[in-house]
Coordinates of C-alpha atoms in Angstrom, one line a residue:
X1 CA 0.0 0.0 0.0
X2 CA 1.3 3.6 -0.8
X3 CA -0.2 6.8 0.1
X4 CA 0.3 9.8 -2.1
X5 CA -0.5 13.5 -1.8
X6 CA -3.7 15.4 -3.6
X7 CA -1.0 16.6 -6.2
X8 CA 0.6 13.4 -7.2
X9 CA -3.2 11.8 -7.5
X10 CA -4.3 14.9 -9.6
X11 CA -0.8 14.6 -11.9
X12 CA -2.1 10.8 -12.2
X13 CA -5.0 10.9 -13.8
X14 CA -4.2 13.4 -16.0
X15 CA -1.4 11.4 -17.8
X16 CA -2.0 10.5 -21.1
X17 CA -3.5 6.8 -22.3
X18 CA -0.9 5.3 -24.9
X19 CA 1.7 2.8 -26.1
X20 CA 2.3 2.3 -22.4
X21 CA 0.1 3.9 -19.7
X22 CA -3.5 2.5 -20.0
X23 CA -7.0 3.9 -17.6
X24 CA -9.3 1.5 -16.2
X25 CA -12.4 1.5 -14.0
X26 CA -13.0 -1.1 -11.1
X27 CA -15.9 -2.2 -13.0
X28 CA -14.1 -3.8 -15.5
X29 CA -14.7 -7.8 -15.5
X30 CA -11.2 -9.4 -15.1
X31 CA -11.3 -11.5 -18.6
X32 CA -11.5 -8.1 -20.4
X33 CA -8.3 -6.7 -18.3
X34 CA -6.7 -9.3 -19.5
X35 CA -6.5 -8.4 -22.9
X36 CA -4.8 -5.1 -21.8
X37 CA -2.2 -7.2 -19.7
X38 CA -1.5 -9.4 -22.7
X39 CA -0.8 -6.7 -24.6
X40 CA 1.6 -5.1 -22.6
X41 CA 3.4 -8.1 -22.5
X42 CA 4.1 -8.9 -25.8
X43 CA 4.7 -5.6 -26.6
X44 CA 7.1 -3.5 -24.4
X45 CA 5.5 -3.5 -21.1
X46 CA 3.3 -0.9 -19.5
X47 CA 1.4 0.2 -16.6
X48 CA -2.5 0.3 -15.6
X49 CA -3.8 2.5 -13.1
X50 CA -7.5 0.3 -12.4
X51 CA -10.0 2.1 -10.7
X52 CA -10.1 5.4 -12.5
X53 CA -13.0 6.6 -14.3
X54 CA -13.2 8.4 -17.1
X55 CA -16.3 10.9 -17.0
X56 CA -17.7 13.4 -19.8
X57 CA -16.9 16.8 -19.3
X58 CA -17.2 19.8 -20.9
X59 CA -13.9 20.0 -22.1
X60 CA -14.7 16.6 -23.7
X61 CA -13.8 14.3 -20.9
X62 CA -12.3 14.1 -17.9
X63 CA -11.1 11.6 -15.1
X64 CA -11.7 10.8 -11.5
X65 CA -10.2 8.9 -8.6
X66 CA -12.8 6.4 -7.9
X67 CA -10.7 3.0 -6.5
X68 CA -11.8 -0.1 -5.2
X69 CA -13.8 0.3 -1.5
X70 CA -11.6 -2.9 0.1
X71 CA -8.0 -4.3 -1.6
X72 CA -10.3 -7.6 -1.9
X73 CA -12.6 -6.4 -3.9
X74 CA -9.2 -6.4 -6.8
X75 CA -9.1 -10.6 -5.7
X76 CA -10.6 -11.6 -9.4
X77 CA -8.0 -9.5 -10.9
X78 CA -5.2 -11.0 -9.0
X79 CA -6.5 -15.0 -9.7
X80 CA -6.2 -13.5 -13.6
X81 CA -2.9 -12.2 -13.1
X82 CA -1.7 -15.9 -11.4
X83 CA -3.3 -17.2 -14.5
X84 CA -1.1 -15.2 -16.8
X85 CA 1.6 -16.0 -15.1
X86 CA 2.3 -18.0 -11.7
X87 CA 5.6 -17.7 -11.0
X88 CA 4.8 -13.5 -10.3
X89 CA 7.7 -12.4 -12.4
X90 CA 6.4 -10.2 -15.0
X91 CA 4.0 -8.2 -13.0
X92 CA 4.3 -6.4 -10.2
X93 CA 0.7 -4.5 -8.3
X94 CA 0.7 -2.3 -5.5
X95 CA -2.2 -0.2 -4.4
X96 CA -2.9 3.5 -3.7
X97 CA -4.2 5.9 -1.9
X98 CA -4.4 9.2 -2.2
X99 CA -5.5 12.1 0.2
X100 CA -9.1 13.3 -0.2
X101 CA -9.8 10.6 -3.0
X102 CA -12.2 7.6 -2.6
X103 CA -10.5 4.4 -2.5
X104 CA -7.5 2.3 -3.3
X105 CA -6.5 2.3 -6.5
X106 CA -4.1 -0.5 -8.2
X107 CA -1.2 0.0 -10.2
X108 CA -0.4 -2.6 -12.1
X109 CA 3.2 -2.7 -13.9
X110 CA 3.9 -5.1 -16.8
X111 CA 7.0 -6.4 -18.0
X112 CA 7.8 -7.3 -21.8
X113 CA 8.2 -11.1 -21.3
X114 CA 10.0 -13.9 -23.1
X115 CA 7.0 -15.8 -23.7
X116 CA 3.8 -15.4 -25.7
X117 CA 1.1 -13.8 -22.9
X118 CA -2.4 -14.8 -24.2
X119 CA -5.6 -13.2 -22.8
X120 CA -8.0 -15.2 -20.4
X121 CA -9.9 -16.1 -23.8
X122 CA -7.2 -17.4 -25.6
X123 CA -6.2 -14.6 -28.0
X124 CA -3.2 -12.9 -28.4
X125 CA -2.9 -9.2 -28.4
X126 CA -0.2 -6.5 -28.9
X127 CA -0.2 -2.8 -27.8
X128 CA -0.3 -0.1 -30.5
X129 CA -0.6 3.5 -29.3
X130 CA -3.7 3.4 -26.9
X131 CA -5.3 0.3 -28.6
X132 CA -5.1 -3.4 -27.8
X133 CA -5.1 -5.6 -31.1
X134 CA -5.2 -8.9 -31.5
X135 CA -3.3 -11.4 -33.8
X136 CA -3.9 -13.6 -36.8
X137 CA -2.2 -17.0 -36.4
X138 CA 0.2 -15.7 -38.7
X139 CA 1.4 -12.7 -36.7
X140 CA 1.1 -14.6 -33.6
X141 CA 4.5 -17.0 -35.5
X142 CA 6.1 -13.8 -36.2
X143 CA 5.5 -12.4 -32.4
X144 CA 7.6 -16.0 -31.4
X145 CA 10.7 -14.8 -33.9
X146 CA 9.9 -11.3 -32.5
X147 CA 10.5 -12.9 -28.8
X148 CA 13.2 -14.9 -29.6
X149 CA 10.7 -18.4 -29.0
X150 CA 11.7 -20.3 -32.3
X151 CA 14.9 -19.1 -34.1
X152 CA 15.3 -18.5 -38.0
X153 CA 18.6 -19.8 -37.4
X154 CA 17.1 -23.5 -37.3
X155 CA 15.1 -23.3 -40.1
X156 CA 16.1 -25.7 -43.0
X157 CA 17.4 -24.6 -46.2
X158 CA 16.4 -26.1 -49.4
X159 CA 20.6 -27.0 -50.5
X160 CA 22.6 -29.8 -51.0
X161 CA 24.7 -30.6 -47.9
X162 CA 28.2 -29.9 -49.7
X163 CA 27.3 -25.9 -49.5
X164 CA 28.4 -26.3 -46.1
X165 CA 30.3 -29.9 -45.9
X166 CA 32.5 -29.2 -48.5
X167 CA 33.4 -25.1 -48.8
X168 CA 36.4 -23.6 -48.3
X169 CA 35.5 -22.4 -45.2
X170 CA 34.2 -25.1 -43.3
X171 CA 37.6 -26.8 -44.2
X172 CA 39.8 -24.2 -42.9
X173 CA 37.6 -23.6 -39.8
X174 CA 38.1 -27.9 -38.9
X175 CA 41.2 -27.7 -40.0
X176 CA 42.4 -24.4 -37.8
X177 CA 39.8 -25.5 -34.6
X178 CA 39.1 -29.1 -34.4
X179 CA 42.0 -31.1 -36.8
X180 CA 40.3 -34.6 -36.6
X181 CA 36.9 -33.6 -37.3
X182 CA 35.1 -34.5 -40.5
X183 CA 32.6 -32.1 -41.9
X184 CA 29.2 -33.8 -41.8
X185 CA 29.4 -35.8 -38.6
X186 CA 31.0 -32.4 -36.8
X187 CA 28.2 -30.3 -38.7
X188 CA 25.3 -33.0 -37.3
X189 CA 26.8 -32.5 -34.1
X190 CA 26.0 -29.4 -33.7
X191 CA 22.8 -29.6 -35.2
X192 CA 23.4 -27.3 -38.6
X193 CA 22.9 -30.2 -40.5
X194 CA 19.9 -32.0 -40.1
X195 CA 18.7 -35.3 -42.4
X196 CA 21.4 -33.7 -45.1
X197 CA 20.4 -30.2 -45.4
X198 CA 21.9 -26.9 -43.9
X199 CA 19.9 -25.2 -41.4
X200 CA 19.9 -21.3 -42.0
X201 CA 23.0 -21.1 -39.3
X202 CA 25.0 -23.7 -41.0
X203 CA 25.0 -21.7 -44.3
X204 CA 25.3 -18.1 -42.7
X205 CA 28.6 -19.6 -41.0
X206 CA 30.4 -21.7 -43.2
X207 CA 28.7 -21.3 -46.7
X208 CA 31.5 -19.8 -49.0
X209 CA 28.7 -17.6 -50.0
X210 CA 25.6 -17.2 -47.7
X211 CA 23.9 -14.5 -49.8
X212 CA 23.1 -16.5 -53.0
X213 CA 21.2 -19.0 -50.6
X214 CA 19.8 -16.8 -48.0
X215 CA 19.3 -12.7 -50.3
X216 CA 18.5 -9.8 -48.8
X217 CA 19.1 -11.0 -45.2
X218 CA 22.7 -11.9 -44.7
X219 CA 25.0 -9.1 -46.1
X220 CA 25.9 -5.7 -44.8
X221 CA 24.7 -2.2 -46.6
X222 CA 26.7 0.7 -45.9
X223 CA 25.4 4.5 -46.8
X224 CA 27.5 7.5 -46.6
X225 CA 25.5 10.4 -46.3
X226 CA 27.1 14.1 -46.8
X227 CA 25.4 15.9 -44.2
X228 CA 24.2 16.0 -40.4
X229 CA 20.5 15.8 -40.8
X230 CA 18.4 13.1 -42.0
X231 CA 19.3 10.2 -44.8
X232 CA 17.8 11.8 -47.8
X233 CA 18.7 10.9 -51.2
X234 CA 20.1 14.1 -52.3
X235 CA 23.2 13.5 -49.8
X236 CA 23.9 10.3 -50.6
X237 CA 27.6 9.9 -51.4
X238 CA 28.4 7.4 -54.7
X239 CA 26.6 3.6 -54.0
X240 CA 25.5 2.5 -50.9
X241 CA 28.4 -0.5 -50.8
X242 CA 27.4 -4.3 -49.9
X243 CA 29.7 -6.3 -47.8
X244 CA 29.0 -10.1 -48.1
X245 CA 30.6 -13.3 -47.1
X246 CA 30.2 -15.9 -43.9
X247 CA 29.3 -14.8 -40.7
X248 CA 32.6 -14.5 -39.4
X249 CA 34.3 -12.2 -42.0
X250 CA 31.1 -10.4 -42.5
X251 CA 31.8 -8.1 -39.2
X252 CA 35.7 -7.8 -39.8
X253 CA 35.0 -6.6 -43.0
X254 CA 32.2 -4.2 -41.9
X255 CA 34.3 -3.0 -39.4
X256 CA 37.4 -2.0 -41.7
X257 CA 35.0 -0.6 -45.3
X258 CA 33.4 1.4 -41.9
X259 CA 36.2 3.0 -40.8
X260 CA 38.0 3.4 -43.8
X261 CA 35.6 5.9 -44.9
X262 CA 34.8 7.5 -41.4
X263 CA 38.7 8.2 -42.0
X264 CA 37.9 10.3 -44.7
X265 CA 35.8 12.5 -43.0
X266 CA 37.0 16.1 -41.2
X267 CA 35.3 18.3 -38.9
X268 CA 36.0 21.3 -36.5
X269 CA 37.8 20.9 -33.7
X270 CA 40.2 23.0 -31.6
X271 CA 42.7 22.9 -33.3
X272 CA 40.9 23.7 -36.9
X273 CA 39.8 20.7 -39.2
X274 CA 40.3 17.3 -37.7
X275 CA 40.0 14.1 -38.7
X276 CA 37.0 12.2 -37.0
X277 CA 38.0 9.4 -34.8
X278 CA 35.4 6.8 -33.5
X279 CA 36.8 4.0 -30.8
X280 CA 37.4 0.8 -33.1
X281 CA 35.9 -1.5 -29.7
X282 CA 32.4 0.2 -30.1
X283 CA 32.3 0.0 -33.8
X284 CA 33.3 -3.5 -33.8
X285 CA 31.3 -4.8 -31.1
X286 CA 28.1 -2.6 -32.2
X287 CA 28.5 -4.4 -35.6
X288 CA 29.0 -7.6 -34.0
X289 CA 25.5 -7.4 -32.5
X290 CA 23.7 -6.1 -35.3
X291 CA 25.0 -9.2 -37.4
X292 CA 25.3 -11.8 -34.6
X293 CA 21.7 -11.3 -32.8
X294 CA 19.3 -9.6 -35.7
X295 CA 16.2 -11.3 -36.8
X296 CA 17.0 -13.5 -39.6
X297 CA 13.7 -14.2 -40.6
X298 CA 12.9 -10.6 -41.7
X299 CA 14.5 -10.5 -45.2
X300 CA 16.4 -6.9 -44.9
X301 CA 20.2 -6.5 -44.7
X302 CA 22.0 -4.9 -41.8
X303 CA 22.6 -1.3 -42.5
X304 CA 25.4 1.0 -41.7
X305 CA 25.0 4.6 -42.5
X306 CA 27.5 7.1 -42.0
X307 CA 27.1 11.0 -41.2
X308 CA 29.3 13.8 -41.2
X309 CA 28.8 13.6 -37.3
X310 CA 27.7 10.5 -36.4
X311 CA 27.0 6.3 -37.4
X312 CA 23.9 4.9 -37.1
X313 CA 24.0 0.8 -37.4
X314 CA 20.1 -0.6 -38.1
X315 CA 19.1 -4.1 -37.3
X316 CA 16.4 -6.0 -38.7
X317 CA 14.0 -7.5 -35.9
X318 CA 12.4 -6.3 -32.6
X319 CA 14.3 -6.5 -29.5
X320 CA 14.0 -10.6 -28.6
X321 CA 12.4 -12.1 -25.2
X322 CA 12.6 -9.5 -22.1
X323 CA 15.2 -7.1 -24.0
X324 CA 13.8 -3.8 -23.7
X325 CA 15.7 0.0 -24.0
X326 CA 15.7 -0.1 -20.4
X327 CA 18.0 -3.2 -19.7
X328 CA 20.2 -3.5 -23.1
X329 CA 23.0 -2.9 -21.6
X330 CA 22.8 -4.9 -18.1
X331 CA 20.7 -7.9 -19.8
X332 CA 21.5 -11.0 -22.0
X333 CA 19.1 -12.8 -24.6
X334 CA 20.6 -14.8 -27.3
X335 CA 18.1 -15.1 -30.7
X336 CA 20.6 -16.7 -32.3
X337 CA 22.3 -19.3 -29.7
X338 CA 24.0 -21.6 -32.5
X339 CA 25.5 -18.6 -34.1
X340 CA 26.8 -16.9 -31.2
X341 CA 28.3 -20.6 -29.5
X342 CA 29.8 -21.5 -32.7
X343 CA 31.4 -18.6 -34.1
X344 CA 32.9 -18.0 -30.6
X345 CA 34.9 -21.3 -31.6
X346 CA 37.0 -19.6 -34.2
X347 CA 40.2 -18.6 -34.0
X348 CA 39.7 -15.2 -32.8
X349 CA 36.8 -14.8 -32.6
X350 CA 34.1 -11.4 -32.9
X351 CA 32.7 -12.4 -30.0
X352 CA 35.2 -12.7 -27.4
X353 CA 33.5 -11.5 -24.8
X354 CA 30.1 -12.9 -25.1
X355 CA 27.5 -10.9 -23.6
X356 CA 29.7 -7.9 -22.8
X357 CA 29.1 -6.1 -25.9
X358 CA 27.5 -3.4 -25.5
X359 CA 29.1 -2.8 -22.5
X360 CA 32.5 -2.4 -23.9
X361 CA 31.3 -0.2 -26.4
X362 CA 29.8 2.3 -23.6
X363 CA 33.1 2.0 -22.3
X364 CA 35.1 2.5 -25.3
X365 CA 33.4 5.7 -26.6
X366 CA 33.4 6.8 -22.5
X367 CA 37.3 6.5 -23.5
X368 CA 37.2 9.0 -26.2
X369 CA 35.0 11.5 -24.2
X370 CA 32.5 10.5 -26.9
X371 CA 29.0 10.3 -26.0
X372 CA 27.5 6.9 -25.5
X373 CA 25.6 5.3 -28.1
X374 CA 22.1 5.8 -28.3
X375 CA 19.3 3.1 -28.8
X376 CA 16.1 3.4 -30.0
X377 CA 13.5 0.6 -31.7
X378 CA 10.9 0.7 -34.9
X379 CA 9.0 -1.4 -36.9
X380 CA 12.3 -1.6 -39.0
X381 CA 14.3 -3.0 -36.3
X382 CA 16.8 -1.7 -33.8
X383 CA 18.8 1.7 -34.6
X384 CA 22.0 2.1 -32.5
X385 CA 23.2 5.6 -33.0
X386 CA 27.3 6.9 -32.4
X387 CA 27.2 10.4 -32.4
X388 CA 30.9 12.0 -32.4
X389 CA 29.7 14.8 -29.8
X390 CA 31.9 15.3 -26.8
X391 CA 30.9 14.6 -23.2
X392 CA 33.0 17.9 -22.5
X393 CA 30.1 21.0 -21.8
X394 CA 29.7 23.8 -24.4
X395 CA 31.6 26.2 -23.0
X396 CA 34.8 23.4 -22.6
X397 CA 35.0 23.1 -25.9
X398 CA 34.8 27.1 -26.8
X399 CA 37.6 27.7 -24.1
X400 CA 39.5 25.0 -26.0
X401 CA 38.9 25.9 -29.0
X402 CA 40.0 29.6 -28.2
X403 CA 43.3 28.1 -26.9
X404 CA 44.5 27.2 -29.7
X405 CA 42.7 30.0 -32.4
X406 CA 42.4 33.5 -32.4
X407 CA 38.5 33.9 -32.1
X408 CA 35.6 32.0 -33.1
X409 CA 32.0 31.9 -34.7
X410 CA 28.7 30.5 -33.4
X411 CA 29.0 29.0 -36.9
X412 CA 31.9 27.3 -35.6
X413 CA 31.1 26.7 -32.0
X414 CA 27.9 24.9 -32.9
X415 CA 30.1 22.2 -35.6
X416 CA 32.6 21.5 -32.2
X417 CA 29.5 21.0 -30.0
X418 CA 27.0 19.4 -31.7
X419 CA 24.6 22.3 -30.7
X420 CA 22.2 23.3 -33.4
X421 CA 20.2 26.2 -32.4
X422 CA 21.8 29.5 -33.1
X423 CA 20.0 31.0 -30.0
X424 CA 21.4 28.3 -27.6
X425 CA 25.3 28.8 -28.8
X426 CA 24.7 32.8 -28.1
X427 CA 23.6 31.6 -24.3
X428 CA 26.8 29.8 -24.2
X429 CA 28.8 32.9 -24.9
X430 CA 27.1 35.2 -22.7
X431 CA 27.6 33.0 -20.0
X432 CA 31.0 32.7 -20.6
X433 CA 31.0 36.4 -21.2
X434 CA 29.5 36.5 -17.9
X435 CA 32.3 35.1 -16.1
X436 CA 34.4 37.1 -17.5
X437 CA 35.9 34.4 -19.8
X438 CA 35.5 36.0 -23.3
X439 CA 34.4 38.9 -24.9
X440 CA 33.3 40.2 -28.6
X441 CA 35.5 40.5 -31.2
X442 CA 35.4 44.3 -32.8
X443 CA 32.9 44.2 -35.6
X444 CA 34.9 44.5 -39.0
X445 CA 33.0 44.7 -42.1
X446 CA 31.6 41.7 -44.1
X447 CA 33.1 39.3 -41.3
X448 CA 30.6 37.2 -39.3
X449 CA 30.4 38.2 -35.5
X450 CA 33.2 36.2 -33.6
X451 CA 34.3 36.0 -29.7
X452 CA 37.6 36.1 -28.2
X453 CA 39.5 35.3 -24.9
X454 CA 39.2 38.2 -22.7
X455 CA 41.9 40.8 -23.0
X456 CA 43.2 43.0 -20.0
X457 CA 42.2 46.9 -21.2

């Protein structure tokens, strides 16, 4: 039980009911909750407030506090919620009470969970903006790939074995790994071989070439886009490049056509035009991910699209099983186990440090005084973002620009600090100004206003 103030109650009902905050009054039966809950859960989680009504007003409707009289009266709700799930680990409920309201409301928080949830009738439903919809069969099979349930990677592939038992690669891999192993039994072992044909994982790891059996969902695109804002056509540099090969050469080459063109690209910095620098770790083990744990089913290649100020790398599929923005970086979920286990087992290996990541590309950037990379998710897939903007504040990087150059422009100051408001770079300077730090340049004619380390009069 928590109590909370007339304020907090009041800044309650007023949020907004959407992809993940849902209203519901104490009348409703618990078989029809359970739609909401089974929503949340196969989508990204959320939270019900239940015992909230929504009345007409005159501004077109409003809500009021109007909770359950007795915590037991919520006991039908909590039998449905043991339904859902017994064990207790995906939802959480705690009731409230709130000063000068009628009541105890319940909060109800819902995790994303690994499994398929399914509503008291049977149905599955996912959360879309403020609705709860439910799902053919067919999108019911892609919400298990979505979760991570059933992996593309063990899907069969209609091949002869010797794309796998007799390529160049699986040769050199036995030969370099496991000396005495033959191809086919080794291969059966480990279950990328089954009654003579390759399973998807078998061919994206030791097919010579996996992208004439498996097109348009195991290569690597890469953009480069002259500009800062959005990927539009009109800034597109040359042809977007394709990397292909096996697995495990897919992300060492990413990494190096990557970099080799991020090499290319200048930008201001303190010390005039400077060559931008992104840690190799991050790119490496960003890539890694994107090509080790997308969804394989989705036919859409891995895309790397370079900026003038930052990387984005896309991959296709929804975050699998519990995975949320949240926890990405403190959680694990393989979608791909064989993939990950057995290109571990080459000789130095992408994935060294399985399960770490992501972690050592927060670290690696941290390193630079880079910001960390950013996550965000869409129906495309999952969009990691490496921005080359400095952890230093504004005004440390016009001080240290000014160290090393005569004066600058908010022109210039915005390229060093990623600001791109003209408004907010003249705050920065008054406040520097402020403190006595810098001061206007004299105004000469045709030259842009600049700013200039204090001077003694």
């Amino acid at each position: 039980m928590t109590n909370i103030t007339s304020v907090e109650r009041d800044r309650l009902v007023l949020l907004h009911e959407g992809h993940f905050f849902d209203f519901k009054s104490k009348e409703i039966s618990p078989a029809s909750l359970s739609k909401t809950i089974s929503a949340f859960a196969n989508s990204s989680g959320g939270e019900v407030l239940i015992g909230v009504d929504e009345v007409e007003g005159l501004s077109g409707g409003e809500r009021q506090w109007n909770g359950f009289v007795e915590p037991e009266q919520a006991n039908g709700i909590f039998q449905v919620l043991h339904d859902l799930d017994p064990v207790g680990s995906n939802f959480v409920a705690q009731f409230l009470s709130a000063e000068g309201a009628k009541g105890f409301v319940l909060h109800l928080m819902v995790e994303k969970t690994q499994s398929v949830v399914r509503s008291t009738s049977g149905k599955v439903y996912v959360r879309r903006g403020a609705q709860n919809l439910p799902l053919s069969e067919d999108a019911i099979k892609r919400l298990h790939y979505d979760k991570g349930i059933i992996s593309y990677e063990d899907e069969l592939v209609n091949v002869v074995h010797k794309e796998i038992t007799n390529s160049e690669m699986v040769i050199e891999f036995l030969l370099n790994t496991i000396p005495t192993g033959e191809p086919p039994e080794w291969l059966e072992k480990q279950k990328v071989l089954l009654s003579g044909r390759p399973t998807v994982a078998g061919i994206l790891l030791f097919s010579d070439s996996p992208q004439s059996t498996l097109p348009k969902r195991s290569a690597v695109k890469i953009l480069r886009y002259q500009t800062k804002d959005d990927a539009e056509r009109d800034y597109l540099v040359g042809t977007p490049e394709t990397i292909e090969g096996p697995v495990y050469s897919l992300v060492f080459d990413t990494v190096a056509r990557v970099r080799e063109i991020i090499e290319g690209i200048e930008k201001v910095g303190a010390r005039g035009m400077e060559k931008i620098s992104y840690p190799e770790e991050a790119l490496h083990e960003l890539v890694t991910n994107a090509i080790l744990h997308r969804d394989y089913s989705v036919a859409a290649d891995v895309q790397v699209r370079i900026f003038d100020n930052r990387v984005e790398i896309e991959s296709p599929g929804k975050l699998p099983g519990h995975v949320t923005l949240l926890n990405i970086a403190k959680t694990q979920f393989a979608r791909n186990p064989k993939l990950v286990r057995l290109v571990n087992k080459f000789e130095n290996p992408p994935n060294k440090d399985v399960g770490e990541g992501i972690n050592t590309a927060f670290e690696a950037m941290e390193k630079l005084r880079l910001k960390k990379p950013e996550f965000s998710e869409s129906d495309a897939g999952l969009l990691v973002t490496l921005r080359h903007e400095s952890l230093a504040s504004p005004e440390q990087l016009v001080m240290e620009y000014l160290k090393s150059n005569d004066e600058i422009t908010n022109q210039q100051a915005r390229e060093i600090s990623g600001i791109k408001s003209e408004n907010t770079m003249k705050n920065v300077f008054y406040r520097l100004r402020g403190a006595g730090q810098i001061e206007q340049t004299p105004k000469v004619p045709g030259k842009k206003y600049s700013w200039r380390l204090k001077t003694d009069n």
